[in-house]
PDB file of C-alpha atoms and ligand atoms in Angstrom:
ATOM      1  CA  UNK A  59     244.458 102.897  80.685  1.00  0.00           C
ATOM      2  CA  UNK A  60     246.392 105.990  79.654  1.00  0.00           C
ATOM      3  CA  UNK A  61     245.993 109.372  81.356  1.00  0.00           C
ATOM      4  CA  UNK A  62     242.766 111.253  81.977  1.00  0.00           C
ATOM      5  CA  UNK A  63     240.523 112.030  79.035  1.00  0.00           C
ATOM      6  CA  UNK A  64     239.379 115.639  78.961  1.00  0.00           C
ATOM      7  CA  UNK A  65     236.555 116.119  76.467  1.00  0.00           C
ATOM      8  CA  UNK A  66     235.148 119.509  75.530  1.00  0.00           C
ATOM      9  CA  UNK A  67     231.503 119.643  74.524  1.00  0.00           C
ATOM     10  CA  UNK A  68     231.051 122.999  72.821  1.00  0.00           C
ATOM     11  CA  UNK A  69     227.312 122.361  72.426  1.00  0.00           C
ATOM     12  CA  UNK A  70     225.672 124.866  70.024  1.00  0.00           C
ATOM     13  CA  UNK A  71     228.362 127.501  70.445  1.00  0.00           C
ATOM     14  CA  UNK A  72     231.075 128.939  68.274  1.00  0.00           C
ATOM     15  CA  UNK A  73     231.837 130.357  64.864  1.00  0.00           C
ATOM     16  CA  UNK A  74     234.664 129.825  62.402  1.00  0.00           C
ATOM     17  CA  UNK A  75     236.695 132.581  64.066  1.00  0.00           C
ATOM     18  CA  UNK A  76     235.972 131.304  67.559  1.00  0.00           C
ATOM     19  CA  UNK A  77     236.827 127.696  66.636  1.00  0.00           C
ATOM     20  CA  UNK A  78     240.057 128.738  64.955  1.00  0.00           C
ATOM     21  CA  UNK A  79     241.216 130.783  67.944  1.00  0.00           C
ATOM     22  CA  UNK A  80     240.264 128.127  70.474  1.00  0.00           C
ATOM     23  CA  UNK A  81     241.900 125.260  68.590  1.00  0.00           C
ATOM     24  CA  UNK A  82     245.035 127.259  67.812  1.00  0.00           C
ATOM     25  CA  UNK A  83     245.270 128.159  71.488  1.00  0.00           C
ATOM     26  CA  UNK A  84     244.996 124.515  72.542  1.00  0.00           C
ATOM     27  CA  UNK A  85     247.491 123.373  69.918  1.00  0.00           C
ATOM     28  CA  UNK A  86     249.901 126.018  71.175  1.00  0.00           C
ATOM     29  CA  UNK A  87     249.594 124.557  74.683  1.00  0.00           C
ATOM     30  CA  UNK A  88     250.016 120.984  73.421  1.00  0.00           C
ATOM     31  CA  UNK A  89     253.133 122.008  71.507  1.00  0.00           C
ATOM     32  CA  UNK A  90     254.774 123.326  74.653  1.00  0.00           C
ATOM     33  CA  UNK A  91     255.500 119.794  75.851  1.00  0.00           C
ATOM     34  CA  UNK A  92     254.022 116.416  76.574  1.00  0.00           C
ATOM     35  CA  UNK A  93     251.031 116.247  78.876  1.00  0.00           C
ATOM     36  CA  UNK A  94     249.578 113.248  80.643  1.00  0.00           C
ATOM     37  CA  UNK A  95     245.934 113.969  79.747  1.00  0.00           C
ATOM     38  CA  UNK A  96     244.317 113.300  76.377  1.00  0.00           C
ATOM     39  CA  UNK A  97     242.221 116.138  75.001  1.00  0.00           C
ATOM     40  CA  UNK A  98     239.283 115.937  72.608  1.00  0.00           C
ATOM     41  CA  UNK A  99     237.082 118.752  71.349  1.00  0.00           C
ATOM     42  CA  UNK A 100     233.512 118.218  70.168  1.00  0.00           C
ATOM     43  CA  UNK A 101     232.394 121.249  68.172  1.00  0.00           C
ATOM     44  CA  UNK A 102     229.000 121.645  66.503  1.00  0.00           C
ATOM     45  CA  UNK A 103     228.732 119.618  63.267  1.00  0.00           C
ATOM     46  CA  UNK A 104     229.041 122.700  61.050  1.00  0.00           C
ATOM     47  CA  UNK A 105     232.450 123.498  62.561  1.00  0.00           C
ATOM     48  CA  UNK A 106     233.913 119.996  62.332  1.00  0.00           C
ATOM     49  CA  UNK A 107     235.562 120.714  58.984  1.00  0.00           C
ATOM     50  CA  UNK A 108     237.243 123.848  60.313  1.00  0.00           C
ATOM     51  CA  UNK A 109     238.460 122.094  63.447  1.00  0.00           C
ATOM     52  CA  UNK A 110     239.603 118.940  61.643  1.00  0.00           C
ATOM     53  CA  UNK A 111     241.677 120.905  59.156  1.00  0.00           C
ATOM     54  CA  UNK A 112     243.462 122.634  62.052  1.00  0.00           C
ATOM     55  CA  UNK A 113     244.014 119.469  64.091  1.00  0.00           C
ATOM     56  CA  UNK A 114     245.215 117.137  61.314  1.00  0.00           C
ATOM     57  CA  UNK A 115     248.356 115.272  62.480  1.00  0.00           C
ATOM     58  CA  UNK A 116     248.176 116.792  65.971  1.00  0.00           C
ATOM     59  CA  UNK A 117     247.437 115.248  69.382  1.00  0.00           C
ATOM     60  CA  UNK A 118     244.135 117.077  69.689  1.00  0.00           C
ATOM     61  CA  UNK A 119     241.338 114.609  68.945  1.00  0.00           C
ATOM     62  CA  UNK A 120     237.978 115.638  67.551  1.00  0.00           C
ATOM     63  CA  UNK A 121     234.499 114.265  68.110  1.00  0.00           C
ATOM     64  CA  UNK A 122     230.943 114.858  66.999  1.00  0.00           C
ATOM     65  CA  UNK A 123     228.173 115.687  69.463  1.00  0.00           C
ATOM     66  CA  UNK A 124     225.710 113.150  68.077  1.00  0.00           C
ATOM     67  CA  UNK A 125     225.308 110.667  65.244  1.00  0.00           C
ATOM     68  CA  UNK A 126     222.463 108.865  63.547  1.00  0.00           C
ATOM     69  CA  UNK A 127     222.044 105.128  64.046  1.00  0.00           C
ATOM     70  CA  UNK A 128     221.885 104.502  60.292  1.00  0.00           C
ATOM     71  CA  UNK A 129     224.774 104.663  57.859  1.00  0.00           C
ATOM     72  CA  UNK A 130     222.944 106.829  55.296  1.00  0.00           C
ATOM     73  CA  UNK A 131     219.480 107.615  54.039  1.00  0.00           C
ATOM     74  CA  UNK A 132     216.561 109.998  54.258  1.00  0.00           C
ATOM     75  CA  UNK A 133     217.322 111.620  57.628  1.00  0.00           C
ATOM     76  CA  UNK A 134     217.363 115.353  57.003  1.00  0.00           C
ATOM     77  CA  UNK A 135     219.714 117.248  59.260  1.00  0.00           C
ATOM     78  CA  UNK A 136     221.378 114.179  60.732  1.00  0.00           C
ATOM     79  CA  UNK A 137     224.976 113.011  60.470  1.00  0.00           C
ATOM     80  CA  UNK A 138     226.037 109.376  60.324  1.00  0.00           C
ATOM     81  CA  UNK A 139     228.838 107.907  62.380  1.00  0.00           C
ATOM     82  CA  UNK A 140     230.395 106.711  59.111  1.00  0.00           C
ATOM     83  CA  UNK A 141     230.604 110.274  57.857  1.00  0.00           C
ATOM     84  CA  UNK A 142     232.094 111.508  61.144  1.00  0.00           C
ATOM     85  CA  UNK A 143     234.733 108.815  60.800  1.00  0.00           C
ATOM     86  CA  UNK A 144     235.287 109.605  57.143  1.00  0.00           C
ATOM     87  CA  UNK A 145     236.050 113.277  57.816  1.00  0.00           C
ATOM     88  CA  UNK A 146     238.522 112.404  60.559  1.00  0.00           C
ATOM     89  CA  UNK A 147     236.673 112.294  63.884  1.00  0.00           C
ATOM     90  CA  UNK A 148     237.785 109.811  66.530  1.00  0.00           C
ATOM     91  CA  UNK A 149     234.902 110.207  68.972  1.00  0.00           C
ATOM     92  CA  UNK A 150     231.224 110.966  69.153  1.00  0.00           C
ATOM     93  CA  UNK A 151     229.114 111.913  72.163  1.00  0.00           C
ATOM     94  CA  UNK A 152     225.966 109.789  72.396  1.00  0.00           C
ATOM     95  CA  UNK A 153     223.005 110.156  74.725  1.00  0.00           C
ATOM     96  CA  UNK A 154     223.852 113.565  76.134  1.00  0.00           C
ATOM     97  CA  UNK A 155     221.028 114.603  78.451  1.00  0.00           C
ATOM     98  CA  UNK A 156     220.268 117.578  76.203  1.00  0.00           C
ATOM     99  CA  UNK A 157     219.675 115.155  73.310  1.00  0.00           C
ATOM    100  CA  UNK A 158     217.606 112.944  75.584  1.00  0.00           C
ATOM    101  CA  UNK A 159     215.500 115.967  76.617  1.00  0.00           C
ATOM    102  CA  UNK A 160     215.398 118.071  73.419  1.00  0.00           C
ATOM    103  CA  UNK A 161     215.028 115.155  71.011  1.00  0.00           C
ATOM    104  CA  UNK A 162     213.370 112.514  73.177  1.00  0.00           C
ATOM    105  CA  UNK A 163     216.272 110.095  72.838  1.00  0.00           C
ATOM    106  CA  UNK A 164     215.801 106.919  74.846  1.00  0.00           C
ATOM    107  CA  UNK A 165     218.333 104.374  76.059  1.00  0.00           C
ATOM    108  CA  UNK A 166     217.358 102.257  73.049  1.00  0.00           C
ATOM    109  CA  UNK A 167     218.225 105.134  70.689  1.00  0.00           C
ATOM    110  CA  UNK A 168     221.483 105.772  72.527  1.00  0.00           C
ATOM    111  CA  UNK A 169     222.346 102.086  72.272  1.00  0.00           C
ATOM    112  CA  UNK A 170     221.734 102.106  68.491  1.00  0.00           C
ATOM    113  CA  UNK A 171     223.754 105.298  67.987  1.00  0.00           C
ATOM    114  CA  UNK A 172     226.618 103.964  70.085  1.00  0.00           C
ATOM    115  CA  UNK A 173     226.572 100.685  68.145  1.00  0.00           C
ATOM    116  CA  UNK A 174     226.717 102.655  64.882  1.00  0.00           C
ATOM    117  CA  UNK A 175     229.648 104.663  66.224  1.00  0.00           C
ATOM    118  CA  UNK A 176     231.565 101.532  67.196  1.00  0.00           C
ATOM    119  CA  UNK A 177     230.829  99.916  63.839  1.00  0.00           C
ATOM    120  CA  UNK A 178     232.167 103.016  62.084  1.00  0.00           C
ATOM    121  CA  UNK A 179     235.376 102.889  64.112  1.00  0.00           C
ATOM    122  CA  UNK A 180     234.565 105.805  66.424  1.00  0.00           C
ATOM    123  CA  UNK A 181     234.757 105.768  70.213  1.00  0.00           C
ATOM    124  CA  UNK A 182     231.358 106.737  71.602  1.00  0.00           C
ATOM    125  CA  UNK A 183     231.285 108.850  74.763  1.00  0.00           C
ATOM    126  CA  UNK A 184     228.049 107.446  76.149  1.00  0.00           C
ATOM    127  CA  UNK A 185     226.335 109.831  78.580  1.00  0.00           C
ATOM    128  CA  UNK A 186     224.207 108.830  81.521  1.00  0.00           C
ATOM    129  CA  UNK A 187     222.982 110.666  84.596  1.00  0.00           C
ATOM    130  CA  UNK A 188     220.001 111.195  86.860  1.00  0.00           C
ATOM    131  CA  UNK A 189     217.709 114.213  87.066  1.00  0.00           C
ATOM    132  CA  UNK A 190     217.311 116.228  90.262  1.00  0.00           C
ATOM    133  CA  UNK A 191     213.927 114.620  90.869  1.00  0.00           C
ATOM    134  CA  UNK A 192     215.407 111.149  90.553  1.00  0.00           C
ATOM    135  CA  UNK A 193     218.214 112.021  92.966  1.00  0.00           C
ATOM    136  CA  UNK A 194     215.895 113.561  95.541  1.00  0.00           C
ATOM    137  CA  UNK A 195     213.622 110.530  95.435  1.00  0.00           C
ATOM    138  CA  UNK A 196     216.591 108.226  96.051  1.00  0.00           C
ATOM    139  CA  UNK A 197     216.461 106.698  92.581  1.00  0.00           C
ATOM    140  CA  UNK A 198     219.943 107.629  91.341  1.00  0.00           C
ATOM    141  CA  UNK A 199     221.540 104.190  91.305  1.00  0.00           C
ATOM    142  CA  UNK A 200     218.478 102.541  89.769  1.00  0.00           C
ATOM    143  CA  UNK A 201     218.457 105.097  86.960  1.00  0.00           C
ATOM    144  CA  UNK A 202     222.184 104.657  86.400  1.00  0.00           C
ATOM    145  CA  UNK A 203     221.870 100.884  86.343  1.00  0.00           C
ATOM    146  CA  UNK A 204     219.098 101.016  83.746  1.00  0.00           C
ATOM    147  CA  UNK A 205     220.976 103.540  81.609  1.00  0.00           C
ATOM    148  CA  UNK A 206     224.221 101.553  81.708  1.00  0.00           C
ATOM    149  CA  UNK A 207     222.434  98.288  80.992  1.00  0.00           C
ATOM    150  CA  UNK A 208     220.303  99.615  78.154  1.00  0.00           C
ATOM    151  CA  UNK A 209     222.556 102.235  76.539  1.00  0.00           C
ATOM    152  CA  UNK A 210     225.686 100.108  76.058  1.00  0.00           C
ATOM    153  CA  UNK A 211     225.519  98.027  72.883  1.00  0.00           C
ATOM    154  CA  UNK A 212     225.841  94.257  73.182  1.00  0.00           C
ATOM    155  CA  UNK A 213     228.988  93.889  71.169  1.00  0.00           C
ATOM    156  CA  UNK A 214     231.007  96.803  72.519  1.00  0.00           C
ATOM    157  CA  UNK A 215     234.718  96.446  72.953  1.00  0.00           C
ATOM    158  CA  UNK A 216     235.789  97.864  76.337  1.00  0.00           C
ATOM    159  CA  UNK A 217     238.859  99.342  74.628  1.00  0.00           C
ATOM    160  CA  UNK A 218     236.654 101.500  72.509  1.00  0.00           C
ATOM    161  CA  UNK A 219     233.949 102.985  74.654  1.00  0.00           C
ATOM    162  CA  UNK A 220     233.907 105.829  77.128  1.00  0.00           C
ATOM    163  CA  UNK A 221     231.145 106.491  79.637  1.00  0.00           C
ATOM    164  CA  UNK A 222     230.313 109.937  80.979  1.00  0.00           C
ATOM    165  CA  UNK A 223     228.389 110.305  84.225  1.00  0.00           C
ATOM    166  CA  UNK A 224     226.679 113.664  84.102  1.00  0.00           C
ATOM    167  CA  UNK A 225     224.070 114.350  86.764  1.00  0.00           C
ATOM    168  CA  UNK A 226     221.514 116.391  84.815  1.00  0.00           C
ATOM    169  CA  UNK A 227     221.046 118.852  87.687  1.00  0.00           C
ATOM    170  CA  UNK A 228     224.765 119.695  87.595  1.00  0.00           C
ATOM    171  CA  UNK A 229     224.960 120.469  83.866  1.00  0.00           C
ATOM    172  CA  UNK A 230     225.361 124.161  83.150  1.00  0.00           C
ATOM    173  CA  UNK A 231     224.014 125.064  86.572  1.00  0.00           C
ATOM    174  CA  UNK A 232     227.224 125.740  88.476  1.00  0.00           C
ATOM    175  CA  UNK A 233     226.134 123.028  90.940  1.00  0.00           C
ATOM    176  CA  UNK A 234     228.601 120.165  91.132  1.00  0.00           C
ATOM    177  CA  UNK A 235     228.140 116.810  92.747  1.00  0.00           C
ATOM    178  CA  UNK A 236     230.287 116.394  95.846  1.00  0.00           C
ATOM    179  CA  UNK A 237     233.332 114.131  95.519  1.00  0.00           C
ATOM    180  CA  UNK A 238     231.487 111.636  97.763  1.00  0.00           C
ATOM    181  CA  UNK A 239     228.452 111.565  95.445  1.00  0.00           C
ATOM    182  CA  UNK A 240     230.710 111.213  92.424  1.00  0.00           C
ATOM    183  CA  UNK A 241     232.644 108.370  94.067  1.00  0.00           C
ATOM    184  CA  UNK A 242     229.419 106.516  94.926  1.00  0.00           C
ATOM    185  CA  UNK A 243     228.148 106.652  91.366  1.00  0.00           C
ATOM    186  CA  UNK A 244     231.477 106.022  89.625  1.00  0.00           C
ATOM    187  CA  UNK A 245     232.258 103.040  91.858  1.00  0.00           C
ATOM    188  CA  UNK A 246     228.782 101.722  91.162  1.00  0.00           C
ATOM    189  CA  UNK A 247     229.241 102.143  87.401  1.00  0.00           C
ATOM    190  CA  UNK A 248     232.594 100.332  87.610  1.00  0.00           C
ATOM    191  CA  UNK A 249     230.934  97.458  89.438  1.00  0.00           C
ATOM    192  CA  UNK A 250     228.265  97.218  86.726  1.00  0.00           C
ATOM    193  CA  UNK A 251     231.003  97.168  84.078  1.00  0.00           C
ATOM    194  CA  UNK A 252     232.918  94.515  86.044  1.00  0.00           C
ATOM    195  CA  UNK A 253     229.821  92.340  86.100  1.00  0.00           C
ATOM    196  CA  UNK A 254     229.284  92.754  82.407  1.00  0.00           C
ATOM    197  CA  UNK A 255     232.794  92.610  80.976  1.00  0.00           C
ATOM    198  CA  UNK A 256     234.919  91.090  83.736  1.00  0.00           C
ATOM    199  CA  UNK A 257     237.342  93.156  85.795  1.00  0.00           C
ATOM    200  CA  UNK A 258     240.288  93.121  83.416  1.00  0.00           C
ATOM    201  CA  UNK A 259     238.296  94.377  80.474  1.00  0.00           C
ATOM    202  CA  UNK A 260     236.142  96.758  82.503  1.00  0.00           C
ATOM    203  CA  UNK A 261     239.104  98.651  83.868  1.00  0.00           C
ATOM    204  CA  UNK A 262     239.968  99.775  80.328  1.00  0.00           C
ATOM    205  CA  UNK A 263     236.745 101.765  80.110  1.00  0.00           C
ATOM    206  CA  UNK A 264     237.194 105.385  81.036  1.00  0.00           C
ATOM    207  CA  UNK A 265     234.388 106.843  83.108  1.00  0.00           C
ATOM    208  CA  UNK A 266     234.261 110.640  82.810  1.00  0.00           C
ATOM    209  CA  UNK A 267     232.492 112.993  85.192  1.00  0.00           C
ATOM    210  CA  UNK A 268     230.583 115.920  83.724  1.00  0.00           C
ATOM    211  CA  UNK A 269     228.532 118.775  85.154  1.00  0.00           C
ATOM    212  CA  UNK A 270     229.961 122.230  85.863  1.00  0.00           C
ATOM    213  CA  UNK A 271     233.568 121.036  85.837  1.00  0.00           C
ATOM    214  CA  UNK A 272     235.892 124.042  85.969  1.00  0.00           C
ATOM    215  CA  UNK A 273     239.524 124.727  86.881  1.00  0.00           C
ATOM    216  CA  UNK A 274     238.551 125.401  90.517  1.00  0.00           C
ATOM    217  CA  UNK A 275     236.954 121.978  91.112  1.00  0.00           C
ATOM    218  CA  UNK A 276     238.754 119.806  88.553  1.00  0.00           C
ATOM    219  CA  UNK A 277     241.593 118.624  90.788  1.00  0.00           C
ATOM    220  CA  UNK A 278     239.202 117.457  93.483  1.00  0.00           C
ATOM    221  CA  UNK A 279     236.854 115.706  91.042  1.00  0.00           C
ATOM    222  CA  UNK A 280     239.558 114.084  88.950  1.00  0.00           C
ATOM    223  CA  UNK A 281     241.148 112.659  92.103  1.00  0.00           C
ATOM    224  CA  UNK A 282     238.020 110.668  92.957  1.00  0.00           C
ATOM    225  CA  UNK A 283     238.313 106.913  92.510  1.00  0.00           C
ATOM    226  CA  UNK A 284     237.137 105.668  89.127  1.00  0.00           C
ATOM    227  CA  UNK A 285     237.007 109.170  87.642  1.00  0.00           C
ATOM    228  CA  UNK A 286     239.058 108.814  84.472  1.00  0.00           C
ATOM    229  CA  UNK A 287     238.471 112.225  82.993  1.00  0.00           C
ATOM    230  CA  UNK A 288     235.922 114.982  82.484  1.00  0.00           C
ATOM    231  CA  UNK A 289     233.269 115.968  79.985  1.00  0.00           C
ATOM    232  CA  UNK A 290     233.321 119.736  80.049  1.00  0.00           C
ATOM    233  CA  UNK A 291     230.728 122.130  78.619  1.00  0.00           C
ATOM    234  CA  UNK A 292     230.991 125.816  79.504  1.00  0.00           C
ATOM    235  CA  UNK A 293     234.614 125.722  80.623  1.00  0.00           C
ATOM    236  CA  UNK A 294     235.694 124.059  77.370  1.00  0.00           C
ATOM    237  CA  UNK A 295     234.993 127.310  75.531  1.00  0.00           C
ATOM    238  CA  UNK A 296     238.034 129.047  77.003  1.00  0.00           C
ATOM    239  CA  UNK A 297     241.551 127.835  76.197  1.00  0.00           C
ATOM    240  CA  UNK A 298     242.963 128.593  79.647  1.00  0.00           C
ATOM    241  CA  UNK A 299     240.066 126.995  81.528  1.00  0.00           C
ATOM    242  CA  UNK A 300     239.870 123.860  79.403  1.00  0.00           C
ATOM    243  CA  UNK A 301     243.610 123.412  79.555  1.00  0.00           C
ATOM    244  CA  UNK A 302     243.746 123.986  83.304  1.00  0.00           C
ATOM    245  CA  UNK A 303     241.185 121.230  83.862  1.00  0.00           C
ATOM    246  CA  UNK A 304     243.462 118.641  82.280  1.00  0.00           C
ATOM    247  CA  UNK A 305     246.887 119.974  83.164  1.00  0.00           C
ATOM    248  CA  UNK A 306     247.766 121.024  86.656  1.00  0.00           C
TER     249      UNK A 306
HETATM  250  P1  PGA B  24     228.810 122.030  81.766  1.00  0.00           P
HETATM  251  O1  PGA B  24     228.289 120.957  80.672  1.00  0.00           O
HETATM  252  O2  PGA B  24     230.275 121.741  81.993  1.00  0.00           O
HETATM  253  O3  PGA B  24     228.575 123.365  81.143  1.00  0.00           O
HETATM  254  O4  PGA B  24     228.000 121.799  82.997  1.00  0.00           O
HETATM  255  C1  PGA B  24     228.742 119.628  80.702  1.00  0.00           C
HETATM  256  C2  PGA B  24     228.064 118.845  79.609  1.00  0.00           C
HETATM  257  O5  PGA B  24     226.889 119.073  79.338  1.00  0.00           O
HETATM  258  O6  PGA B  24     228.691 117.982  78.990  1.00  0.00           O
END
């Protein structure tokens, strides 16, 4: 596995001007010298064209925030994985908790979307994570096990999938899981992947942590065992903050 993967989920934020400034700022940083982390930005669909034209032939990768499970058809407002690939994306986030909540996406849906992404040649960043209620009731590991088992497509190549553990209660709240909590869940996820793919293959899968990651807590979180990167929301909207999470 290469360095850490630092993925920025812009969510429904930005404008052409904002995207241009942010991407130019990141490209300026990347041009200053080689860095050990890989960076990917996931802007809203309407800004993908703007971002892709700026990042062509650079080391800044681009991803969508969602894709449809079908290749094409009567699905107003949706974007296929094939189209994301066609315009130049390398990644797509699937199963983000906001999609699961706002759009009722189930593990079965996430599985189908992730399978479509893989088939199209994209790397899905498959999101899982427990709610506060599930954590308080002691159900975290059961929820994680079910999500990992059901959300990962049958024929996925460990080289080409990324998992993101994002405790729902930590997303956008400023609350972060403690390094101990993160270690427990990430080690557990790795053991599930070992069981499914075998250790050699499973260690190629990057497991990102997400939920209020910022420059102040990034070093501590990224040092936890089996944390191979971060999925960053709010702090990915500022060049300095996003950069500081991946490069210290
Ligand atoms: P946050 O979002 O960093 O703003 O908590 C993370 C995410 O939702 O991916």
